[in-house]
């Protein structure tokens, strides 16, 4: 398919917005705080930042340049460049479907919290224990969270079938600045709560004494998850970039935005966690029990809670759209399905798996594998195994197989190649793959 026939985003600003829309989501505001809380706070954050800089940035540049060079979906991009490596694309598609399935469940929770902020006065309850109970009560309900997840999938589906440009661009433009301001205000409020300083210390002062290989893997996996890299989503998105969109500039801005949102989320959550006496290692429920505790201390709590969860819903939506789009584009272009049929296939499959993931938090929580329920298993396997593996293979491909002339052209269209390129190339060829391999080996317990 020629580049001209495909949809393109409007221009430089839009490329940043849609890519940031994909990156900024529940990964930053739900997953990041819950993992930081489980893994000792400051040390996790420090390793996370390091991972973003050392592997995240080179990998995002790699994925973008594969997309701008080929103008294809993740599978098509590898197929066009080197057939033997096409399995990386398939792995990405598989991982996208798995992530989207449990992501829809959490996205559904945010939608439920948004509606409940309006219709219930639970959010005004000053007792943190009541928020824990309310959350438990909700996610173990056999049908409510399931319906919310399915509803979220359907809304994603609608936007996807409306077309790339209109749907995605519009959504991203409004949401980001508002979310940013809301997080900033809530972070300041949270830090000023009694006992908030203790939370700040937990989140920002690293204590490396408890760091294990598992902590590092969790931080690295979270870096990929948050930046939407490792499974080809950014290849697909970059394939829609307008000619002349800067790969390096977009990467830098998206990474900066994404990391700032994670930082703000941490600053918002941890002071409140300590202030309300919530356990920082509460896992996936952490944000959902902490946020109401923050809102209950605000005047007009229902109002703020509604607005904030609405923003979260939108942030989640721009991320579900990106995962859905990357699989839909694959089915559409490689299987020659109509866009409608392709989108339905993705929506139905992730819907069914989403139901399973949702029920595994409640009535099916007894079904476990390696001690994980299905939801946790999907979360763990994708972020800690599939994403780092996809990242490793993508680095190896771009470092060793991808035509360097083409790669350079994507990065420096004006041919102004300098020291930066040599650093980047060293990272992609050696440092990133080696550190990922070592990390894997340590986690398997071989060393
Ligand atoms: N980055 C998104 C978030 O932080 C989630 C996401 C969207 C994603 N697309 C992805 C994660 C592709 C991994 C790969 O919420």
Short mmCIF file of C-alpha atoms and ligand atoms in Angstrom, two decimals:
data_model
loop_
_atom_site.label_atom_id
_atom_site.label_comp_id
_atom_site.label_asym_id
_atom_site.label_seq_id
_atom_site.Cartn_x
_atom_site.Cartn_y
_atom_site.Cartn_z
CA UNK A 1 0.00 0.00 0.00
CA UNK A 2 1.40 3.38 -0.88
CA UNK A 3 2.01 5.98 1.76
CA UNK A 4 -0.35 8.39 0.06
CA UNK A 5 -3.42 6.23 0.39
CA UNK A 6 -3.12 5.94 4.15
CA UNK A 7 -4.50 8.38 6.62
CA UNK A 8 -2.07 10.82 8.16
CA UNK A 9 -2.19 12.90 11.27
CA UNK A 10 -2.38 16.66 10.83
CA UNK A 11 1.20 17.66 11.48
CA UNK A 12 3.91 17.93 14.05
CA UNK A 13 1.78 18.95 17.00
CA UNK A 14 -0.72 16.24 16.25
CA UNK A 15 1.94 13.57 16.06
CA UNK A 16 3.10 14.54 19.54
CA UNK A 17 -0.45 14.67 20.81
CA UNK A 18 -1.59 11.32 19.52
CA UNK A 19 1.60 9.54 20.53
CA UNK A 20 1.43 11.17 23.95
CA UNK A 21 -2.26 10.26 24.07
CA UNK A 22 -1.25 6.65 23.62
CA UNK A 23 1.54 6.86 26.17
CA UNK A 24 -0.27 8.79 28.88
CA UNK A 25 -2.93 6.62 30.40
CA UNK A 26 -3.67 4.21 33.19
CA UNK A 27 -0.06 3.13 32.98
CA UNK A 28 0.98 6.46 34.48
CA UNK A 29 -1.82 7.04 36.93
CA UNK A 30 -2.86 3.56 37.99
CA UNK A 31 -0.03 1.12 37.23
CA UNK A 32 2.97 3.28 38.03
CA UNK A 33 1.89 4.23 41.58
CA UNK A 34 0.77 0.70 42.39
CA UNK A 35 4.11 -0.77 41.32
CA UNK A 36 6.12 1.97 43.00
CA UNK A 37 4.14 1.29 46.17
CA UNK A 38 4.82 -2.43 45.99
CA UNK A 39 8.50 -1.98 45.19
CA UNK A 40 9.65 0.41 47.86
CA UNK A 41 8.88 3.79 46.31
CA UNK A 42 11.94 5.97 45.63
CA UNK A 43 14.28 3.24 44.45
CA UNK A 44 11.69 2.00 41.99
CA UNK A 45 11.17 5.52 40.68
CA UNK A 46 14.92 6.06 40.25
CA UNK A 47 15.34 2.81 38.30
CA UNK A 48 12.25 3.64 36.29
CA UNK A 49 13.73 7.00 35.26
CA UNK A 50 16.99 5.35 34.29
CA UNK A 51 15.13 2.77 32.20
CA UNK A 52 13.15 5.48 30.43
CA UNK A 53 16.34 7.29 29.45
CA UNK A 54 18.58 4.35 28.60
CA UNK A 55 16.19 1.95 26.90
CA UNK A 56 12.92 3.83 26.53
CA UNK A 57 14.13 6.69 24.39
CA UNK A 58 16.22 4.63 21.94
CA UNK A 59 13.39 2.15 21.59
CA UNK A 60 10.77 4.75 20.89
CA UNK A 61 13.06 6.28 18.27
CA UNK A 62 13.50 2.81 16.78
CA UNK A 63 9.77 2.10 16.62
CA UNK A 64 8.99 5.51 15.18
CA UNK A 65 11.61 5.14 12.47
CA UNK A 66 10.32 1.69 11.52
CA UNK A 67 6.90 3.27 11.09
CA UNK A 68 8.00 6.34 9.14
CA UNK A 69 10.30 4.24 6.93
CA UNK A 70 7.67 1.68 5.95
CA UNK A 71 4.27 3.32 6.47
CA UNK A 72 2.93 0.02 7.64
CA UNK A 73 1.45 -1.73 10.64
CA UNK A 74 3.81 -3.53 13.01
CA UNK A 75 3.70 -6.85 11.15
CA UNK A 76 3.79 -5.25 7.70
CA UNK A 77 6.75 -3.09 8.66
CA UNK A 78 8.91 -6.09 9.57
CA UNK A 79 7.65 -8.09 6.62
CA UNK A 80 8.66 -5.33 4.23
CA UNK A 81 12.11 -4.95 5.76
CA UNK A 82 13.09 -8.50 6.54
CA UNK A 83 10.69 -11.46 6.41
CA UNK A 84 12.62 -13.49 8.93
CA UNK A 85 11.91 -10.95 11.66
CA UNK A 86 8.21 -10.70 11.08
CA UNK A 87 7.56 -12.71 14.26
CA UNK A 88 8.40 -9.58 16.28
CA UNK A 89 5.36 -8.00 14.69
CA UNK A 90 3.17 -10.99 15.56
CA UNK A 91 4.40 -10.95 19.11
CA UNK A 92 3.45 -7.30 19.29
CA UNK A 93 -0.03 -7.98 18.00
CA UNK A 94 -0.52 -10.76 20.54
CA UNK A 95 0.75 -8.58 23.38
CA UNK A 96 -1.50 -5.70 22.29
CA UNK A 97 -4.56 -7.90 22.45
CA UNK A 98 -3.61 -9.25 25.88
CA UNK A 99 -2.85 -5.82 27.31
CA UNK A 100 -5.97 -4.29 25.84
CA UNK A 101 -8.08 -6.99 27.49
CA UNK A 102 -7.11 -6.27 31.07
CA UNK A 103 -6.64 -2.58 30.34
CA UNK A 104 -10.33 -2.39 29.41
CA UNK A 105 -11.19 -3.78 32.83
CA UNK A 106 -9.29 -1.05 34.67
CA UNK A 107 -10.59 1.56 32.24
CA UNK A 108 -14.06 0.30 33.12
CA UNK A 109 -13.31 0.90 36.81
CA UNK A 110 -12.45 4.54 36.05
CA UNK A 111 -15.75 4.92 34.20
CA UNK A 112 -17.62 3.40 37.11
CA UNK A 113 -15.89 5.79 39.52
CA UNK A 114 -16.79 8.70 37.28
CA UNK A 115 -20.50 7.84 37.36
CA UNK A 116 -20.43 7.04 41.03
CA UNK A 117 -18.91 10.40 41.83
CA UNK A 118 -22.13 11.89 40.53
CA UNK A 119 -24.65 9.42 41.84
CA UNK A 120 -23.33 8.26 45.18
CA UNK A 121 -22.07 10.09 48.24
CA UNK A 122 -19.42 7.50 48.96
CA UNK A 123 -16.80 9.97 47.76
CA UNK A 124 -17.64 12.28 50.65
CA UNK A 125 -16.94 9.60 53.20
CA UNK A 126 -13.84 10.61 55.16
CA UNK A 127 -13.10 7.05 56.29
CA UNK A 128 -10.40 5.44 54.08
CA UNK A 129 -11.52 1.96 55.12
CA UNK A 130 -14.90 2.63 53.55
CA UNK A 131 -13.21 3.30 50.20
CA UNK A 132 -11.36 0.01 50.41
CA UNK A 133 -14.63 -1.78 51.10
CA UNK A 134 -16.41 0.07 48.30
CA UNK A 135 -13.71 -0.89 45.81
CA UNK A 136 -13.69 -4.55 46.87
CA UNK A 137 -17.44 -4.61 46.68
CA UNK A 138 -17.41 -3.21 43.17
CA UNK A 139 -14.73 -5.32 41.52
CA UNK A 140 -16.04 -8.55 42.95
CA UNK A 141 -19.52 -7.85 41.61
CA UNK A 142 -20.14 -10.47 38.89
CA UNK A 143 -21.66 -8.18 36.29
CA UNK A 144 -21.05 -4.47 36.93
CA UNK A 145 -17.32 -4.27 36.19
CA UNK A 146 -17.81 -6.64 33.26
CA UNK A 147 -20.38 -4.34 31.70
CA UNK A 148 -18.17 -1.32 32.24
CA UNK A 149 -15.24 -3.06 30.55
CA UNK A 150 -17.42 -4.06 27.61
CA UNK A 151 -18.84 -0.56 27.37
CA UNK A 152 -15.34 0.83 27.28
CA UNK A 153 -14.44 -1.59 24.51
CA UNK A 154 -17.46 -0.49 22.49
CA UNK A 155 -16.64 3.20 22.81
CA UNK A 156 -13.10 2.45 21.68
CA UNK A 157 -14.55 0.50 18.80
CA UNK A 158 -16.76 3.40 17.73
CA UNK A 159 -13.86 5.82 17.63
CA UNK A 160 -11.70 3.35 15.72
CA UNK A 161 -14.33 2.87 13.05
CA UNK A 162 -14.83 6.62 12.75
CA UNK A 163 -11.35 6.77 11.22
CA UNK A 164 -7.87 7.51 12.38
CA UNK A 165 -7.66 11.19 11.96
CA UNK A 166 -10.91 12.58 13.27
CA UNK A 167 -11.36 10.32 16.22
CA UNK A 168 -7.95 10.09 17.71
CA UNK A 169 -6.75 13.59 17.12
CA UNK A 170 -9.80 15.26 18.54
CA UNK A 171 -9.76 13.24 21.71
CA UNK A 172 -6.08 13.85 22.42
CA UNK A 173 -6.16 17.58 21.95
CA UNK A 174 -8.58 18.46 24.71
CA UNK A 175 -7.67 15.94 27.31
CA UNK A 176 -3.96 16.35 27.89
CA UNK A 177 -3.61 19.91 29.17
CA UNK A 178 -6.62 19.47 31.45
CA UNK A 179 -5.30 16.27 32.95
CA UNK A 180 -1.99 17.94 33.54
CA UNK A 181 -3.49 20.83 35.49
CA UNK A 182 -5.75 18.53 37.50
CA UNK A 183 -2.83 16.34 38.51
CA UNK A 184 -0.75 19.33 39.50
CA UNK A 185 -3.46 20.81 41.69
CA UNK A 186 -4.23 17.48 43.36
CA UNK A 187 -0.52 16.77 43.91
CA UNK A 188 -0.09 20.09 45.72
CA UNK A 189 -3.21 19.47 47.78
CA UNK A 190 -2.06 15.97 48.64
CA UNK A 191 1.40 17.07 49.74
CA UNK A 192 -0.16 19.62 52.07
CA UNK A 193 -2.36 17.00 53.76
CA UNK A 194 -1.29 16.09 57.33
CA UNK A 195 1.39 13.41 57.11
CA UNK A 196 1.86 14.07 53.40
CA UNK A 197 5.58 14.69 53.77
CA UNK A 198 6.12 11.10 54.79
CA UNK A 199 4.62 9.97 51.51
CA UNK A 200 6.79 12.40 49.63
CA UNK A 201 9.84 10.87 51.26
CA UNK A 202 8.68 7.36 50.42
CA UNK A 203 8.25 8.28 46.76
CA UNK A 204 11.32 10.45 46.22
CA UNK A 205 14.02 9.24 48.62
CA UNK A 206 15.40 6.00 47.19
CA UNK A 207 16.29 3.14 49.49
CA UNK A 208 18.25 0.76 47.30
CA UNK A 209 18.76 -1.82 50.04
CA UNK A 210 15.61 -3.72 49.07
CA UNK A 211 16.15 -3.66 45.30
CA UNK A 212 16.18 -7.08 43.66
CA UNK A 213 16.28 -8.25 40.04
CA UNK A 214 12.49 -8.39 40.22
CA UNK A 215 12.26 -4.72 41.18
CA UNK A 216 14.42 -3.78 38.22
CA UNK A 217 12.40 -5.90 35.81
CA UNK A 218 9.18 -4.39 37.11
CA UNK A 219 10.58 -0.88 36.62
CA UNK A 220 11.85 -1.63 33.12
CA UNK A 221 8.59 -3.31 32.13
CA UNK A 222 6.67 -0.34 33.48
CA UNK A 223 8.85 2.05 31.44
CA UNK A 224 7.86 0.19 28.26
CA UNK A 225 4.24 -0.09 29.31
CA UNK A 226 4.00 3.60 30.08
CA UNK A 227 5.71 4.72 26.88
CA UNK A 228 3.59 2.31 24.79
CA UNK A 229 6.67 0.66 23.35
CA UNK A 230 7.81 -2.92 22.86
CA UNK A 231 4.83 -4.17 20.90
CA UNK A 232 4.73 -2.07 17.78
CA UNK A 233 1.99 0.40 18.69
CA UNK A 234 4.35 3.25 17.98
CA UNK A 235 5.35 1.67 14.65
CA UNK A 236 1.71 1.81 13.61
CA UNK A 237 1.24 5.34 14.90
CA UNK A 238 4.40 6.61 13.21
CA UNK A 239 3.17 5.11 9.96
CA UNK A 240 0.47 7.79 10.06
CA UNK A 241 2.88 10.66 10.73
CA UNK A 242 2.95 13.35 8.10
CA UNK A 243 6.14 13.59 6.13
CA UNK A 244 8.59 15.86 7.90
CA UNK A 245 7.44 14.90 11.40
CA UNK A 246 10.57 14.80 13.55
CA UNK A 247 11.19 11.36 15.00
CA UNK A 248 13.64 12.67 17.58
CA UNK A 249 11.56 15.68 18.54
CA UNK A 250 8.39 13.63 18.92
CA UNK A 251 10.19 11.02 21.01
CA UNK A 252 11.62 13.63 23.32
CA UNK A 253 8.36 15.44 23.85
CA UNK A 254 6.30 12.30 24.33
CA UNK A 255 8.82 10.88 26.80
CA UNK A 256 8.94 14.13 28.73
CA UNK A 257 5.17 14.42 28.91
CA UNK A 258 4.68 10.80 29.88
CA UNK A 259 7.33 10.91 32.58
CA UNK A 260 6.00 14.16 34.01
CA UNK A 261 2.52 12.67 34.29
CA UNK A 262 3.90 9.63 36.12
CA UNK A 263 5.84 11.93 38.46
CA UNK A 264 2.73 14.00 39.16
CA UNK A 265 0.70 10.85 39.75
CA UNK A 266 3.24 9.70 42.32
CA UNK A 267 3.23 13.12 43.97
CA UNK A 268 -0.54 12.99 44.12
CA UNK A 269 -0.92 9.44 45.38
CA UNK A 270 1.82 8.78 47.95
CA UNK A 271 1.35 11.74 50.29
CA UNK A 272 -2.35 10.87 50.40
CA UNK A 273 -1.58 7.19 50.95
CA UNK A 274 0.49 8.00 54.03
CA UNK A 275 -1.88 10.68 55.21
CA UNK A 276 -4.88 8.33 55.09
CA UNK A 277 -2.96 5.37 56.50
CA UNK A 278 -3.46 3.21 53.41
CA UNK A 279 -0.91 0.45 52.72
CA UNK A 280 1.37 1.57 49.85
CA UNK A 281 1.62 -2.04 48.67
CA UNK A 282 -2.12 -2.48 48.18
CA UNK A 283 -1.53 -3.45 44.54
CA UNK A 284 -3.93 -2.66 41.69
CA UNK A 285 -6.50 -1.20 44.09
CA UNK A 286 -4.10 1.46 45.43
CA UNK A 287 -5.17 4.37 43.25
CA UNK A 288 -8.85 3.52 43.47
CA UNK A 289 -8.86 3.58 47.25
CA UNK A 290 -6.52 6.57 47.56
CA UNK A 291 -8.18 8.99 45.16
CA UNK A 292 -11.54 9.01 46.99
CA UNK A 293 -9.61 9.66 50.20
CA UNK A 294 -8.12 12.75 48.57
CA UNK A 295 -11.44 13.94 47.19
CA UNK A 296 -13.24 13.46 50.48
CA UNK A 297 -10.99 16.14 52.00
CA UNK A 298 -11.87 18.67 49.29
CA UNK A 299 -14.86 20.98 49.28
CA UNK A 300 -17.28 19.96 46.51
CA UNK A 301 -15.75 16.49 46.51
CA UNK A 302 -18.29 15.02 44.10
CA UNK A 303 -17.56 17.69 41.54
CA UNK A 304 -13.77 17.28 41.59
CA UNK A 305 -14.02 13.54 41.68
CA UNK A 306 -16.27 13.51 38.63
CA UNK A 307 -13.99 15.79 36.65
CA UNK A 308 -10.88 13.87 37.58
CA UNK A 309 -12.29 10.47 36.71
CA UNK A 310 -13.63 11.89 33.47
CA UNK A 311 -10.10 12.96 32.57
CA UNK A 312 -8.83 9.51 33.53
CA UNK A 313 -11.46 7.92 31.33
CA UNK A 314 -10.31 10.05 28.41
CA UNK A 315 -6.64 9.32 29.08
CA UNK A 316 -7.44 5.63 29.15
CA UNK A 317 -9.47 5.95 25.99
CA UNK A 318 -6.65 7.46 23.94
CA UNK A 319 -4.53 4.52 25.08
CA UNK A 320 -7.10 1.82 24.34
CA UNK A 321 -7.56 3.45 20.93
CA UNK A 322 -3.86 3.09 20.19
CA UNK A 323 -3.73 -0.57 21.13
CA UNK A 324 -6.92 -1.31 19.25
CA UNK A 325 -5.69 0.64 16.22
CA UNK A 326 -2.43 -1.25 16.00
CA UNK A 327 -4.21 -4.60 15.87
CA UNK A 328 -6.98 -3.32 13.60
CA UNK A 329 -4.43 -1.88 11.15
CA UNK A 330 -2.68 -5.25 11.11
CA UNK A 331 -5.87 -7.19 10.32
CA UNK A 332 -6.95 -4.62 7.78
CA UNK A 333 -3.69 -4.49 5.87
CA UNK A 334 -2.30 -7.99 6.24
CA UNK A 335 -5.53 -9.98 6.16
CA UNK A 336 -7.20 -7.57 3.75
CA UNK A 337 -10.26 -7.27 5.96
CA UNK A 338 -12.49 -4.23 5.80
CA UNK A 339 -11.79 -1.75 8.58
CA UNK A 340 -15.16 -2.57 10.11
CA UNK A 341 -14.59 -6.31 10.18
CA UNK A 342 -11.06 -5.86 11.47
CA UNK A 343 -12.24 -3.58 14.26
CA UNK A 344 -15.03 -5.98 15.23
CA UNK A 345 -12.62 -8.89 15.41
CA UNK A 346 -10.44 -6.95 17.85
CA UNK A 347 -13.37 -5.68 19.90
CA UNK A 348 -14.98 -9.10 20.24
CA UNK A 349 -11.78 -10.93 21.10
CA UNK A 350 -10.62 -8.41 23.69
CA UNK A 351 -14.18 -8.20 25.00
CA UNK A 352 -14.29 -11.92 25.75
CA UNK A 353 -10.85 -11.92 27.31
CA UNK A 354 -11.77 -8.76 29.19
CA UNK A 355 -14.78 -10.55 30.71
CA UNK A 356 -12.50 -13.34 31.89
CA UNK A 357 -9.99 -10.83 33.31
CA UNK A 358 -12.72 -8.94 35.09
CA UNK A 359 -14.33 -12.02 36.62
CA UNK A 360 -10.93 -13.23 37.78
CA UNK A 361 -10.93 -10.32 40.25
CA UNK A 362 -14.17 -11.59 41.76
CA UNK A 363 -16.05 -14.83 41.38
CA UNK A 364 -13.21 -16.51 39.47
CA UNK A 365 -10.43 -15.35 41.76
CA UNK A 366 -9.93 -18.95 42.80
CA UNK A 367 -8.51 -19.88 39.41
CA UNK A 368 -4.82 -19.13 39.65
CA UNK A 369 -1.61 -19.94 37.84
CA UNK A 370 1.76 -19.49 39.57
CA UNK A 371 -0.20 -17.79 42.34
CA UNK A 372 -1.63 -15.14 39.98
CA UNK A 373 -5.27 -14.76 39.09
CA UNK A 374 -5.92 -14.27 35.37
CA UNK A 375 -5.97 -10.48 35.59
CA UNK A 376 -2.64 -10.32 37.43
CA UNK A 377 -1.22 -12.97 35.11
CA UNK A 378 -2.08 -10.92 32.01
CA UNK A 379 -0.64 -7.80 33.62
CA UNK A 380 2.54 -9.56 34.74
CA UNK A 381 3.24 -11.63 31.63
CA UNK A 382 2.73 -8.78 29.19
CA UNK A 383 4.66 -6.09 31.04
CA UNK A 384 7.43 -8.22 32.52
CA UNK A 385 7.97 -10.71 29.72
CA UNK A 386 6.40 -9.77 26.38
CA UNK A 387 7.24 -6.06 26.39
CA UNK A 388 10.90 -6.45 27.40
CA UNK A 389 11.24 -9.32 24.93
CA UNK A 390 9.66 -7.27 22.15
CA UNK A 391 11.92 -4.39 23.11
CA UNK A 392 15.01 -6.59 23.02
CA UNK A 393 14.16 -7.99 19.60
CA UNK A 394 13.28 -4.56 18.20
CA UNK A 395 16.63 -3.17 19.39
CA UNK A 396 18.48 -6.10 17.86
CA UNK A 397 16.61 -5.66 14.61
CA UNK A 398 17.12 -1.91 14.34
CA UNK A 399 20.71 -2.14 15.56
CA UNK A 400 21.87 -5.01 13.39
CA UNK A 401 19.45 -5.66 10.53
CA UNK A 402 17.73 -2.40 9.66
CA UNK A 403 19.48 -0.56 6.82
CA UNK A 404 21.43 2.16 8.60
CA UNK A 405 21.05 4.59 5.73
CA UNK A 406 17.29 4.34 5.95
CA UNK A 407 17.40 4.61 9.75
CA UNK A 408 19.58 7.74 9.58
CA UNK A 409 17.27 9.26 7.02
CA UNK A 410 14.32 8.92 9.38
CA UNK A 411 16.24 10.62 12.17
CA UNK A 412 18.15 13.26 10.25
CA UNK A 413 16.32 14.10 7.04
CA UNK A 414 18.72 17.01 6.55
CA UNK A 415 21.68 14.58 6.70
CA UNK A 416 23.13 16.39 9.67
CA UNK A 417 24.46 13.32 11.44
CA UNK A 418 26.63 13.89 14.50
CA UNK A 419 27.72 12.59 17.86
CA UNK A 420 24.17 12.08 19.05
CA UNK A 421 23.68 9.44 16.39
CA UNK A 422 26.76 7.54 17.50
CA UNK A 423 25.53 7.50 21.09
CA UNK A 424 22.11 6.36 20.00
CA UNK A 425 23.55 3.67 17.83
CA UNK A 426 25.71 2.40 20.64
CA UNK A 427 22.67 2.25 22.89
CA UNK A 428 20.54 0.41 20.35
CA UNK A 429 23.23 -2.01 19.22
CA UNK A 430 24.88 -2.84 22.51
CA UNK A 431 23.74 -1.29 25.73
CA UNK A 432 19.97 -1.81 25.46
CA UNK A 433 20.02 -5.41 24.24
CA UNK A 434 22.77 -6.41 26.65
CA UNK A 435 21.11 -4.89 29.68
CA UNK A 436 17.81 -6.52 28.77
CA UNK A 437 19.45 -9.91 28.30
CA UNK A 438 21.28 -9.65 31.63
CA UNK A 439 18.06 -8.61 33.31
CA UNK A 440 16.23 -11.61 31.90
CA UNK A 441 18.96 -13.99 33.02
CA UNK A 442 18.97 -12.59 36.53
CA UNK A 443 15.23 -12.94 36.74
CA UNK A 444 15.31 -16.53 35.67
CA UNK A 445 17.55 -17.10 38.62
CA UNK A 446 20.45 -18.36 36.54
CA UNK A 447 22.89 -15.95 38.07
N1 LIG B 1 1.02 3.50 27.56
C1 LIG B 1 -0.34 3.32 27.93
C2 LIG B 1 -0.48 3.71 29.38
O1 LIG B 1 0.45 4.08 30.00
C3 LIG B 1 -0.82 1.92 27.65
C4 LIG B 1 -0.52 1.50 26.27
C5 LIG B 1 -1.08 1.96 25.13
C6 LIG B 1 0.44 0.55 25.86
N2 LIG B 1 -0.50 1.36 24.04
C7 LIG B 1 0.42 0.51 24.47
C8 LIG B 1 1.32 -0.22 26.59
C9 LIG B 1 1.31 -0.30 23.80
C10 LIG B 1 2.20 -1.05 25.90
C11 LIG B 1 2.22 -1.07 24.53
O2 LIG B 1 -1.55 3.65 29.92
#
